[in-house]
Coordinates of C-alpha atoms in Angstrom, one line a residue:
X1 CA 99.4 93.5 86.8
X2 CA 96.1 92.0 86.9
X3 CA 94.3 95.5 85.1
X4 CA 96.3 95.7 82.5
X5 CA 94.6 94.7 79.1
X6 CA 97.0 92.4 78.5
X7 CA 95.8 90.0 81.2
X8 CA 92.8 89.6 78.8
X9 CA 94.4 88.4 75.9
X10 CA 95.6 84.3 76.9
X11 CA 93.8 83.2 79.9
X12 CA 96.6 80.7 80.4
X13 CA 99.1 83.1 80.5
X14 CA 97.1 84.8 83.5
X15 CA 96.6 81.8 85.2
X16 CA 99.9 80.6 85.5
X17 CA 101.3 84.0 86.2
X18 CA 99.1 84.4 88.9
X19 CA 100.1 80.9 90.6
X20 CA 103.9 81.4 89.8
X21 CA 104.0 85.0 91.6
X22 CA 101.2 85.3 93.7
X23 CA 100.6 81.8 95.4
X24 CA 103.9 80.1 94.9
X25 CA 106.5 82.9 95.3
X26 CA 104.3 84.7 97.7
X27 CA 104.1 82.0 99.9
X28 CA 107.4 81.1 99.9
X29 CA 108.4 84.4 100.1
X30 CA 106.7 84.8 103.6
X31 CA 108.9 81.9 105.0
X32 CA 112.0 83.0 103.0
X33 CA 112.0 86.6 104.7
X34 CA 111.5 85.3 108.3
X35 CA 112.4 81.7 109.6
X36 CA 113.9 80.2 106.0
X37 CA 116.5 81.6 104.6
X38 CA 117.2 79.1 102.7
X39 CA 114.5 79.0 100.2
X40 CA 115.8 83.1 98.8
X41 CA 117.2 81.1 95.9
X42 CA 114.5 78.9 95.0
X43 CA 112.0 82.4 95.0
X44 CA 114.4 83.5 93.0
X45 CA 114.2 81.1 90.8
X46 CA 110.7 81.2 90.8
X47 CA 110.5 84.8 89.6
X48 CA 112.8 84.5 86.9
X49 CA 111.3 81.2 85.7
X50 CA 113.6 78.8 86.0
X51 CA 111.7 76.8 87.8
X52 CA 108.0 76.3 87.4
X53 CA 106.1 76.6 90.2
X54 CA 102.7 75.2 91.3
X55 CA 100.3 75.2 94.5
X56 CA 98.5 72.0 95.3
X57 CA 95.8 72.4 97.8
X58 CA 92.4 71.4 96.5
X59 CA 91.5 67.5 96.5
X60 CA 89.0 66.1 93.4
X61 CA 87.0 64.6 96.3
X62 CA 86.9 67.3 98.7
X63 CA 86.0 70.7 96.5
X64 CA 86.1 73.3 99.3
X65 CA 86.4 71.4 102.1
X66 CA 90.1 71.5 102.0
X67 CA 90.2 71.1 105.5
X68 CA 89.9 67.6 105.4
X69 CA 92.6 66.9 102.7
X70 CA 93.4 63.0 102.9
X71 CA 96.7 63.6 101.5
X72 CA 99.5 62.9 104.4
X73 CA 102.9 63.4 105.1
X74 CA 103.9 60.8 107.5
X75 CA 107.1 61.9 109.9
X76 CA 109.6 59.0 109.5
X77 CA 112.2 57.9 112.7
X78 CA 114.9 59.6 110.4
X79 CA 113.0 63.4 110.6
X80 CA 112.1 62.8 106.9
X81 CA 108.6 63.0 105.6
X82 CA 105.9 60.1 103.6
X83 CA 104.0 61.9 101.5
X84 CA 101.0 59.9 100.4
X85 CA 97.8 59.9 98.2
X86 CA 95.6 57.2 99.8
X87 CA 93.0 57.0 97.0
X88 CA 92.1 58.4 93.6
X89 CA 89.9 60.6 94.9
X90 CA 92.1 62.2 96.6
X91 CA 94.5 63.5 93.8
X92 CA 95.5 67.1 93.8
X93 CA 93.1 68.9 91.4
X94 CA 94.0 71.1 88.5
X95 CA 97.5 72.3 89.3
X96 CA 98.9 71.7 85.8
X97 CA 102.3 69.3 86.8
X98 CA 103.0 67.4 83.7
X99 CA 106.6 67.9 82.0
X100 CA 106.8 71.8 80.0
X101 CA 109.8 72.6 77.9
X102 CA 112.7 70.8 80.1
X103 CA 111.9 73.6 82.9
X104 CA 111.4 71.9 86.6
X105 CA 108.5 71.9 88.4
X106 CA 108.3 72.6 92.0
X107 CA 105.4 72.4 94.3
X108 CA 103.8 73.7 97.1
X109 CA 101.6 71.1 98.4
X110 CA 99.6 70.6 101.4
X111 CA 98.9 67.2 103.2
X112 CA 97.7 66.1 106.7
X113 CA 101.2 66.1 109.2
X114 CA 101.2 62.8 110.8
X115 CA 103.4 62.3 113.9
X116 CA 103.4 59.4 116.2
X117 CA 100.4 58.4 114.8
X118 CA 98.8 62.0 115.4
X119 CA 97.0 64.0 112.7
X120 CA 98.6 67.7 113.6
X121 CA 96.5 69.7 110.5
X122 CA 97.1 70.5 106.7
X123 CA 101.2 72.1 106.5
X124 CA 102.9 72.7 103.0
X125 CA 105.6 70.9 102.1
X126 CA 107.6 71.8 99.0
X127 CA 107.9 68.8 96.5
X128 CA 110.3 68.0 93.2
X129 CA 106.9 67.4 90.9
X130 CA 109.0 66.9 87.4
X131 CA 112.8 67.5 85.9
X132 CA 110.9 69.0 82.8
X133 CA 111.1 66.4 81.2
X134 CA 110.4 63.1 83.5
X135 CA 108.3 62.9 86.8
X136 CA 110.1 62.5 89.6
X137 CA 109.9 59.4 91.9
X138 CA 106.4 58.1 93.3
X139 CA 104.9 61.3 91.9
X140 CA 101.8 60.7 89.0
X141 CA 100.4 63.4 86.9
X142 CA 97.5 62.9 85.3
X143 CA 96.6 65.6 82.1
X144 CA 92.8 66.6 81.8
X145 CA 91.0 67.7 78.8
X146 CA 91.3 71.0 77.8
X147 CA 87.9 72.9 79.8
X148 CA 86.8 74.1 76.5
X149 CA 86.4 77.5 75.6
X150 CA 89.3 79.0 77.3
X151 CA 93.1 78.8 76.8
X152 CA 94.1 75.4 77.6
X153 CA 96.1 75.1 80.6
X154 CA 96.9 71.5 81.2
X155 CA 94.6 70.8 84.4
X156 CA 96.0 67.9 86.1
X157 CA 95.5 65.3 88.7
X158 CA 98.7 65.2 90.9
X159 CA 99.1 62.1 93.3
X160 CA 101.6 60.7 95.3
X161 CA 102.9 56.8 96.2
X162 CA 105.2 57.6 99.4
X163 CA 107.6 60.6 98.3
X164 CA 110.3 60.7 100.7
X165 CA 110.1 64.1 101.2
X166 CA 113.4 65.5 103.3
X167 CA 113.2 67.3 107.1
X168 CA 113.7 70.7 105.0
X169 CA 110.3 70.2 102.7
X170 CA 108.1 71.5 105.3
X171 CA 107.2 74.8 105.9
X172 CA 106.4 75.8 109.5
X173 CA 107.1 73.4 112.5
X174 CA 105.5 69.9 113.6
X175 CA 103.7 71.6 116.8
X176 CA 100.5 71.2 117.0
X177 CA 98.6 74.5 116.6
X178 CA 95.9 75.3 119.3
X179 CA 93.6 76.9 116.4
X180 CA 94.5 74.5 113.9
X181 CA 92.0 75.4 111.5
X182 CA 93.0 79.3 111.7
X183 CA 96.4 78.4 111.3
X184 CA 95.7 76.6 108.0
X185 CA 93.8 79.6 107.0
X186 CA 96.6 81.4 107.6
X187 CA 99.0 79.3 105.9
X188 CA 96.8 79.3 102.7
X189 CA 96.4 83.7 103.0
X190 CA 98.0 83.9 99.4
X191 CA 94.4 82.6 98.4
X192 CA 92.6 85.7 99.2
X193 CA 95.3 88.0 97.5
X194 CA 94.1 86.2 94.3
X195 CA 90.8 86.8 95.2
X196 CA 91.5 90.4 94.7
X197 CA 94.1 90.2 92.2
X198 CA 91.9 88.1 89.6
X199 CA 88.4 89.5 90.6
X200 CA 90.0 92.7 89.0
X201 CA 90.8 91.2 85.5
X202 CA 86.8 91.7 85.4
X203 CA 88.2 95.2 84.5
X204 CA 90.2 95.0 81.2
X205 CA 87.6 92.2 80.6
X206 CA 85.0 94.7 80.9
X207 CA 86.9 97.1 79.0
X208 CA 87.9 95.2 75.9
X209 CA 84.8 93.7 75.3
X210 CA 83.2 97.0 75.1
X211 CA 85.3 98.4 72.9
X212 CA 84.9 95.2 71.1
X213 CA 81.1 95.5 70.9
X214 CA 81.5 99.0 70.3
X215 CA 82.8 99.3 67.3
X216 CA 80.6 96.5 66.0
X217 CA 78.0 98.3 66.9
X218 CA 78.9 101.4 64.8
X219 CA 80.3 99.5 62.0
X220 CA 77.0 97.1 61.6
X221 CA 74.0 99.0 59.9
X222 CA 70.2 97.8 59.6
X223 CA 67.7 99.3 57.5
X224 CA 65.3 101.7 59.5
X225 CA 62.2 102.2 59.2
X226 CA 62.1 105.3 57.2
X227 CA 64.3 102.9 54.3
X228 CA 67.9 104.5 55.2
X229 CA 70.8 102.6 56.7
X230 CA 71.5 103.2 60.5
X231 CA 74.0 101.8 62.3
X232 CA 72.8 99.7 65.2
X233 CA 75.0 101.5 68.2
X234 CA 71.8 103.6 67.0
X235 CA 69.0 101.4 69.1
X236 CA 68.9 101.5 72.5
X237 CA 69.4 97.3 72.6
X238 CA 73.0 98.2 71.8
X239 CA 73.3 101.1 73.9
X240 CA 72.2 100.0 77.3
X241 CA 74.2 96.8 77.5
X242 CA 77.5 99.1 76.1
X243 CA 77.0 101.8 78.2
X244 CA 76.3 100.0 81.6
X245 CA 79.3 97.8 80.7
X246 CA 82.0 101.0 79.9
X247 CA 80.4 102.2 83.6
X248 CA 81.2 99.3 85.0
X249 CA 84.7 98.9 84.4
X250 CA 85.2 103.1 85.2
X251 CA 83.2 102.3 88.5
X252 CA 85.2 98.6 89.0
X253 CA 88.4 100.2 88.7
X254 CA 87.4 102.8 91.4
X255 CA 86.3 99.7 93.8
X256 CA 89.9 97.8 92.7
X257 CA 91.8 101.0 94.3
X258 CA 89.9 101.1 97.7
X259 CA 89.5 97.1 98.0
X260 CA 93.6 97.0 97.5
X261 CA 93.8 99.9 100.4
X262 CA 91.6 97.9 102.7
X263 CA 93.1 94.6 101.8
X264 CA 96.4 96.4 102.3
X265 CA 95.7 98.0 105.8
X266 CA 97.4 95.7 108.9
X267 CA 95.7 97.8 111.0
X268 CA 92.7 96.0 110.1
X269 CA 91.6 92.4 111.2
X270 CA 92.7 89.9 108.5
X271 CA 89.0 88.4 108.2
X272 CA 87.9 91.6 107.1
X273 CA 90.5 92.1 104.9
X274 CA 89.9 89.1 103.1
X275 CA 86.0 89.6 103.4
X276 CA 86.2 93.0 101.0
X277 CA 88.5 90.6 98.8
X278 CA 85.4 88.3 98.6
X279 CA 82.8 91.1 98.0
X280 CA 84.8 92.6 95.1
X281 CA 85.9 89.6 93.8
X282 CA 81.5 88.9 93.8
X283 CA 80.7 91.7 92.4
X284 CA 83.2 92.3 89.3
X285 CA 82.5 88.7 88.3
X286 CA 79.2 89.4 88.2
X287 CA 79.0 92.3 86.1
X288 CA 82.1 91.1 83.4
X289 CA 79.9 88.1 83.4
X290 CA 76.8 89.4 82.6
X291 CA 78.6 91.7 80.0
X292 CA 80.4 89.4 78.2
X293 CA 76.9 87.3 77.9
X294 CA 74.7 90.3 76.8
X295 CA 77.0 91.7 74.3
X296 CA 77.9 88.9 72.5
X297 CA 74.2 88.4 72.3
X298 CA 74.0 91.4 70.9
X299 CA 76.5 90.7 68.0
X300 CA 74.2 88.1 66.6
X301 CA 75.8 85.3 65.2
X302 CA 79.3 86.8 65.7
X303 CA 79.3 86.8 69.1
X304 CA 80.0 83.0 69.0
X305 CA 83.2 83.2 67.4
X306 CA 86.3 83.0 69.3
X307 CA 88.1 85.0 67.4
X308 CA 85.5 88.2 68.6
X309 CA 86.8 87.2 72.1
X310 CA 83.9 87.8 74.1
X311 CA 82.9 83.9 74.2
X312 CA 86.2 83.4 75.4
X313 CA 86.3 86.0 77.8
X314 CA 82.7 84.2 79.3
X315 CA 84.4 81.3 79.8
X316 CA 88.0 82.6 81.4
X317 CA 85.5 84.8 84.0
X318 CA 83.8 81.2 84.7
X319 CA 87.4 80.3 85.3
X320 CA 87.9 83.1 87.7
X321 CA 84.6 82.8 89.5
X322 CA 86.1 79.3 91.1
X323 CA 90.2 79.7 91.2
X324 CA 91.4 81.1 94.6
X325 CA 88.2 81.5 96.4
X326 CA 84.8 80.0 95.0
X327 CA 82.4 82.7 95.0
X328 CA 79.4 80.6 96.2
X329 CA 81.6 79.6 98.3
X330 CA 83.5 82.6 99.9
X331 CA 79.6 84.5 100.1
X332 CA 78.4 82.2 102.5
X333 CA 81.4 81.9 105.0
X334 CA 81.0 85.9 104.9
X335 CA 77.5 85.9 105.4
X336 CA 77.6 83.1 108.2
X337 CA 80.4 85.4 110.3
X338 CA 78.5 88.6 109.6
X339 CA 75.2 87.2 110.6
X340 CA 77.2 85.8 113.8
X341 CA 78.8 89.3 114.4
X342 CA 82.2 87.8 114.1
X343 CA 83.8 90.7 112.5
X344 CA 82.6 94.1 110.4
X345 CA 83.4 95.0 107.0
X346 CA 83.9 98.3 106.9
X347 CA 80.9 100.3 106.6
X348 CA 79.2 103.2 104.0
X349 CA 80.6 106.2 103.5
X350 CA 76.8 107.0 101.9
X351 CA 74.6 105.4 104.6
X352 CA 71.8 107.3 103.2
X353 CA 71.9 106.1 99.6
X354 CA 70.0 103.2 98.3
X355 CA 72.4 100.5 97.8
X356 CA 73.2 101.2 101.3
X357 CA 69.9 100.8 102.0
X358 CA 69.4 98.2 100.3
X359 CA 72.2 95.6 102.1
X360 CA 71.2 96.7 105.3
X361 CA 68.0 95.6 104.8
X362 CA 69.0 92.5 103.4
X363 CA 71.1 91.2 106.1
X364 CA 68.4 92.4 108.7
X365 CA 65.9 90.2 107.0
X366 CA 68.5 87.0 107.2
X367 CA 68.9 87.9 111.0
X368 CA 65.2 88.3 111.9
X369 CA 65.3 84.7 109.9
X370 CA 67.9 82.7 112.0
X371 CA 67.4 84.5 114.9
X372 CA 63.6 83.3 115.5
X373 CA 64.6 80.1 114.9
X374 CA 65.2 77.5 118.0
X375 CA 67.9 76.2 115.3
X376 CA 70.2 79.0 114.2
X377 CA 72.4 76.3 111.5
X378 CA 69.2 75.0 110.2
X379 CA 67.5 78.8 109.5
X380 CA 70.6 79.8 108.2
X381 CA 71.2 76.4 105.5
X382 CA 67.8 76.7 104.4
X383 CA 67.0 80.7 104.2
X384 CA 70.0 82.5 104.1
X385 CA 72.7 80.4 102.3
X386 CA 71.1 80.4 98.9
X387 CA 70.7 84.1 99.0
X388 CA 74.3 84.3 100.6
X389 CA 75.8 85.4 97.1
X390 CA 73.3 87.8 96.4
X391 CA 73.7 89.7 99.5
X392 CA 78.0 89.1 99.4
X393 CA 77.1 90.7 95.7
X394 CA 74.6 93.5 97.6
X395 CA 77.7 94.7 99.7
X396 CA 80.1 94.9 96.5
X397 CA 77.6 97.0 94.8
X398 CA 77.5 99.6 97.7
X399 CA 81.1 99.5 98.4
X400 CA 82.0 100.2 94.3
X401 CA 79.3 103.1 93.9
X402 CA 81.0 104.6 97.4
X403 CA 84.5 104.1 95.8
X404 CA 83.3 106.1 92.8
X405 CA 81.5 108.8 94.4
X406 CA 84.7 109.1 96.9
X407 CA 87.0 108.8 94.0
X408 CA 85.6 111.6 91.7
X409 CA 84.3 109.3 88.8
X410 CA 82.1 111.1 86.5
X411 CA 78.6 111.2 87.7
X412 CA 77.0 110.4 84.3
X413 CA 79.4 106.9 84.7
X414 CA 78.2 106.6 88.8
X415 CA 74.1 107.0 87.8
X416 CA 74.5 104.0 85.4
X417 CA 76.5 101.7 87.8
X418 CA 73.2 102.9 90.3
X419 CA 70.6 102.0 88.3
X420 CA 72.2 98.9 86.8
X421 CA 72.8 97.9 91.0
X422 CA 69.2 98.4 91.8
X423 CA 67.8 96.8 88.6
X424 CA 69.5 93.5 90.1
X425 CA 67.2 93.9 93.1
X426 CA 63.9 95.7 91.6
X427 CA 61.4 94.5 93.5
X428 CA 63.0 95.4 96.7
X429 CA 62.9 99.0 95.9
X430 CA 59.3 99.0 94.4
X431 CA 58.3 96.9 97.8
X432 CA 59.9 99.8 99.9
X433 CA 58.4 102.5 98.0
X434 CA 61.7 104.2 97.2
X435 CA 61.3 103.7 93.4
X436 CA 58.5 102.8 91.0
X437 CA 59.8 100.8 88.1
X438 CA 58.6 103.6 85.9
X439 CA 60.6 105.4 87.9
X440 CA 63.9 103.3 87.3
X441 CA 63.6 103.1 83.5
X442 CA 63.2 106.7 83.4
X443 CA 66.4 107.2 85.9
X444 CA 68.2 104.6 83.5
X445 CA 67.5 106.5 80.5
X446 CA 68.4 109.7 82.0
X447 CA 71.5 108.4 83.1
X448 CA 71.9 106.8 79.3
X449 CA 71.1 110.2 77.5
X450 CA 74.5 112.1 79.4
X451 CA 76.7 109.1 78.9
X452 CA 76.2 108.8 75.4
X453 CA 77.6 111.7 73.6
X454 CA 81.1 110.9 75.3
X455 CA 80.9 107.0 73.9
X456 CA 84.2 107.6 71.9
X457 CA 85.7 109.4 74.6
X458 CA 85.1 106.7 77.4
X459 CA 86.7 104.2 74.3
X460 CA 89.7 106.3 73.9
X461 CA 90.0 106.3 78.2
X462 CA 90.0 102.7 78.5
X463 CA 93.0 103.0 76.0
X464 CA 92.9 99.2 74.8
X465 CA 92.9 99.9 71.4
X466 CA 96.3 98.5 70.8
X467 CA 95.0 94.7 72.7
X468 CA 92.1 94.3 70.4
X469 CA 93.0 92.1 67.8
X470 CA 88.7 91.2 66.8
X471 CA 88.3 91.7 62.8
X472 CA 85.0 93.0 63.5
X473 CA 85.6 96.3 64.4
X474 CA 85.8 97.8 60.6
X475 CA 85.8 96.7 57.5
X476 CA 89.9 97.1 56.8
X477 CA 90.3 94.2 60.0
X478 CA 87.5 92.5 58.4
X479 CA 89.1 92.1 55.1
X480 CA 92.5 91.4 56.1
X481 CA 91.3 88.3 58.5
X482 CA 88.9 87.0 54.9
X483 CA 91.8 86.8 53.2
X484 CA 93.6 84.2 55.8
X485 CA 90.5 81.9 55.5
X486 CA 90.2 78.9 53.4
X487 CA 88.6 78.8 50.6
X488 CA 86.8 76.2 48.5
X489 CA 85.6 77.1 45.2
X490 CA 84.3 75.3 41.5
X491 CA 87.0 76.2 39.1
X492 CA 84.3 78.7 37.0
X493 CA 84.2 80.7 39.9
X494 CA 86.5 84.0 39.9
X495 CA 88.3 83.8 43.0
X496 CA 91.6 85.5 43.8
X497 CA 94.3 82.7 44.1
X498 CA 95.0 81.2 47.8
X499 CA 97.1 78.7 49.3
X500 CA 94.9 75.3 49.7
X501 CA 93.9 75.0 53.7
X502 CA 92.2 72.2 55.0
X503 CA 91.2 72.3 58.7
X504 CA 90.5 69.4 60.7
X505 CA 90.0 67.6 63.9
X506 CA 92.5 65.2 65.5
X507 CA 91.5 61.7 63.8
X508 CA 91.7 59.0 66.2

């Protein structure tokens, strides 16, 4: 679902499709099939929308340490449950709760189980937020501003003044777990199927704003040198950034497939299931990021316009960089367990080749650095965590150039993804004497010249002609959006007639 083009087009939309099916039904789901019967009707429900659902985990005080949540469910002498928001701080964040179009609202939220006076971990509960229309009892939901330039979503704050929550809201048992802080990683596993599932809409992200840029490019002519009009897809500016982008999302698309098959695989320890989640989640972020920056720059001024989309798409990738996994985040829990041998990603199928190279080497260095040190936590917070991304990045680079090669993509499309990889890391490779940077702007242009000549047919591949709704990519689209602007004119001027549009802000 998440690759389809049409992911691209309302970031809202995506957003609460992905809570609704992925982390509300899919958690429910789990319980629903096995120990909860019960629920079947309220997932179904769920998936045909009847019912909105939402997932309230994160705390505005805590950030990522959701671990220590304040929010509690108290266990009352009649087996029903106190759910509680001590202090403002410790409001669920962003979940958007408020009343939508008279259709109910039902949570999944997690809070501290509290019995006998014991703390027993984080459990979800499922909560009555709103009838549609009204909140329901003791619960408060606060509507944020819109994050600005992205689809608005209505972000919330969600709190709580003692819900009576029945014996039936919990999910799970009251036993206290012996590895309570696995368990709760367990219970919150959903999280790392989004991971995957909206790392991936780097792809049609990647792949509309390409085509976007692409056809601007062609369309927009400069004068050259020699006097004649050229169009500027003609200068290598335009091409590189293009190019490098259209192999990215061919190359991405190849890394989606494998990372689904490992994620996928129960043969395989859950950790590392969820650390390839993280590493591809890294690494399309990072390219559709970098991108969606670049070419816009590239468009000049209208590359600032929403209506181009690729502002937009910046801002929805920021979006996606934090929901269900922080990056930042996710790249140093995966670099603290590799570095403590806790569990192994699964390694190259091209040891030999330089990305390969490349992450080894990297990880090597951060082990030489906490290892010499009398204080492995200290060595690791002050030389390894801030690099922690760019080596969780280091290992999505070599794992996406594998899937390629494995996969058969076109090696003109694999060469660029290379080069763009190594560019991220130069210095490394001119420091190991593998390449000289001569050497990689000669390998990059080499890889440029092949690519080029099939531009329109990598377009036509992507097939997202039909999602692209930009007015810059010819002249027709261009001249049918002039004609829906306003217009202001002196009465002498010759104009054609248009309706009288005035646009403003909300007065206060």
């Amino acid at each position: 679902m998440h690759t389809d083009p049409i992911m691209v087009l309302d970031g809202a939309a995506s957003t609460l499709l992905t809570i609704q099916y992925n982390l509300v039904a899919g958690t429910l789901a789990q319980y629903a099939a096995t120990t909860r019967p019960d629920l079947v009707s309220l997932v179904e429900d769920i998936l045909r929308w009847d019912v909105i659902g939402q997932f309230c985990l994160t705390e505005l005080g805590r950030g990522l340490d959701i671990f220590r949540m304040k929010t509690s469910a108290t266990l009352l002498p009649t087996g029903e449950f106190d759910l509680h928001t001590p202090l403002p701080s410790d409001a669920k964040f962003m979940p958007p709760t408020a009343p939508v179009k008279g259709l109910p609202c039902v949570a999944i939220v997690f809070a501290q189980l509290y019995v006998n006076g014991e703390c027993r971990g984080p459990r979800p509960f499922v909560v009555n937020i709103n009838d549609g229309y009204h909140m329901c009892n003791g619960v408060t939901s606060k509507l944020l501003p819109p994050r600005g330039g992205s689809s608005p979503v209505n972000h919330a704050l969600t709190s709580f003044n003692h819900v009576c929550l029945p014996p039936s809201a919990l999910l799970g048992d009251l036993g206290k777990p012996n590895r309570m802080h696995r368990d709760f990683m367990s219970s919150i596993w959903r999280v790392a199927v989004g991971s995957l599932a909206l790392g991936s809409i780097a792809i049609p992200n990647l792949q509309v704003s390409s085509y976007i840029a692409a056809r601007y490019f062609q369309r927009r002519h400069v004068t050259s040198v020699y006097g004649n009009p050229v169009p500027i897809r003609s200068y290598r500016t335009q091409q590189l950034p293009l190019l490098h982008a259209i192999a990215q999302a061919f190359v991405l698309k190849a890394l989606f497939k494998w990372g689904v098959e490992q994620f996928m695989d129960k043969n395989l320890d859950v950790r590392v299931r969820h650390g390839v989640a993280a590493c591809c989640k890294a690494v399309m972020v990072q390219h559709a990021q970098l991108a969606n920056c670049t070419l816009s720059e590239r468009m000049g001024a209208q590359g600032l316009f929403e209506y181009n989309r690729l502002s937009n798409s910046y801002s929805e990738m920021r979006g996606i960089s934090i929901a269900e996994g922080d990056i930042l985040g996710l790249s140093m829990r995966l670099v603290g367990d590799t570095l403590a041998q806790t569990y192994k990603l699964p390694l190259s199928t091209h040891p030999d080749g330089p990305l390969a190279l490349h992450e080894n080497s990297l990880f090597d260095e951060a082990t030489e650095m906490v290892s010499s040190s009398s204080d492995f936590t200290q060595a690791f917070m002050q030389y390894v965590q801030p690099r922690s991304q760019m080596m969780v990045e280091s290992m999505g680079h070599r794992m996406a150039y594998d899937a390629a090669v494995d996969q058969g993509i076109s090696p003109c499309l694999i060469d660029l993804y290379l080069v763009n990889a190594i560019k991220t890391d130069a210095a490394w490779y001119v420091e190991r004497g593998i390449f000289t940077r001569q050497a990689i702007m000669r390998m990059e242009d080499t890889a440029l010249l092949a690519a080029l000549p099939r531009l329109d047919e990598l377009l036509a591949a992507m097939e997202v002609e039909p999602y692209i709704s930009s007015p810059i990519i010819s002249d027709e689209c261009w001249e049918k959006f002039s004609k829906t602007l306003p217009v202001y004119s002196s009465p002498q001027a010759e104009a054609p007639p248009q309706p009288t549009l005035v646009l403003e802000r909300a007065r206060l």
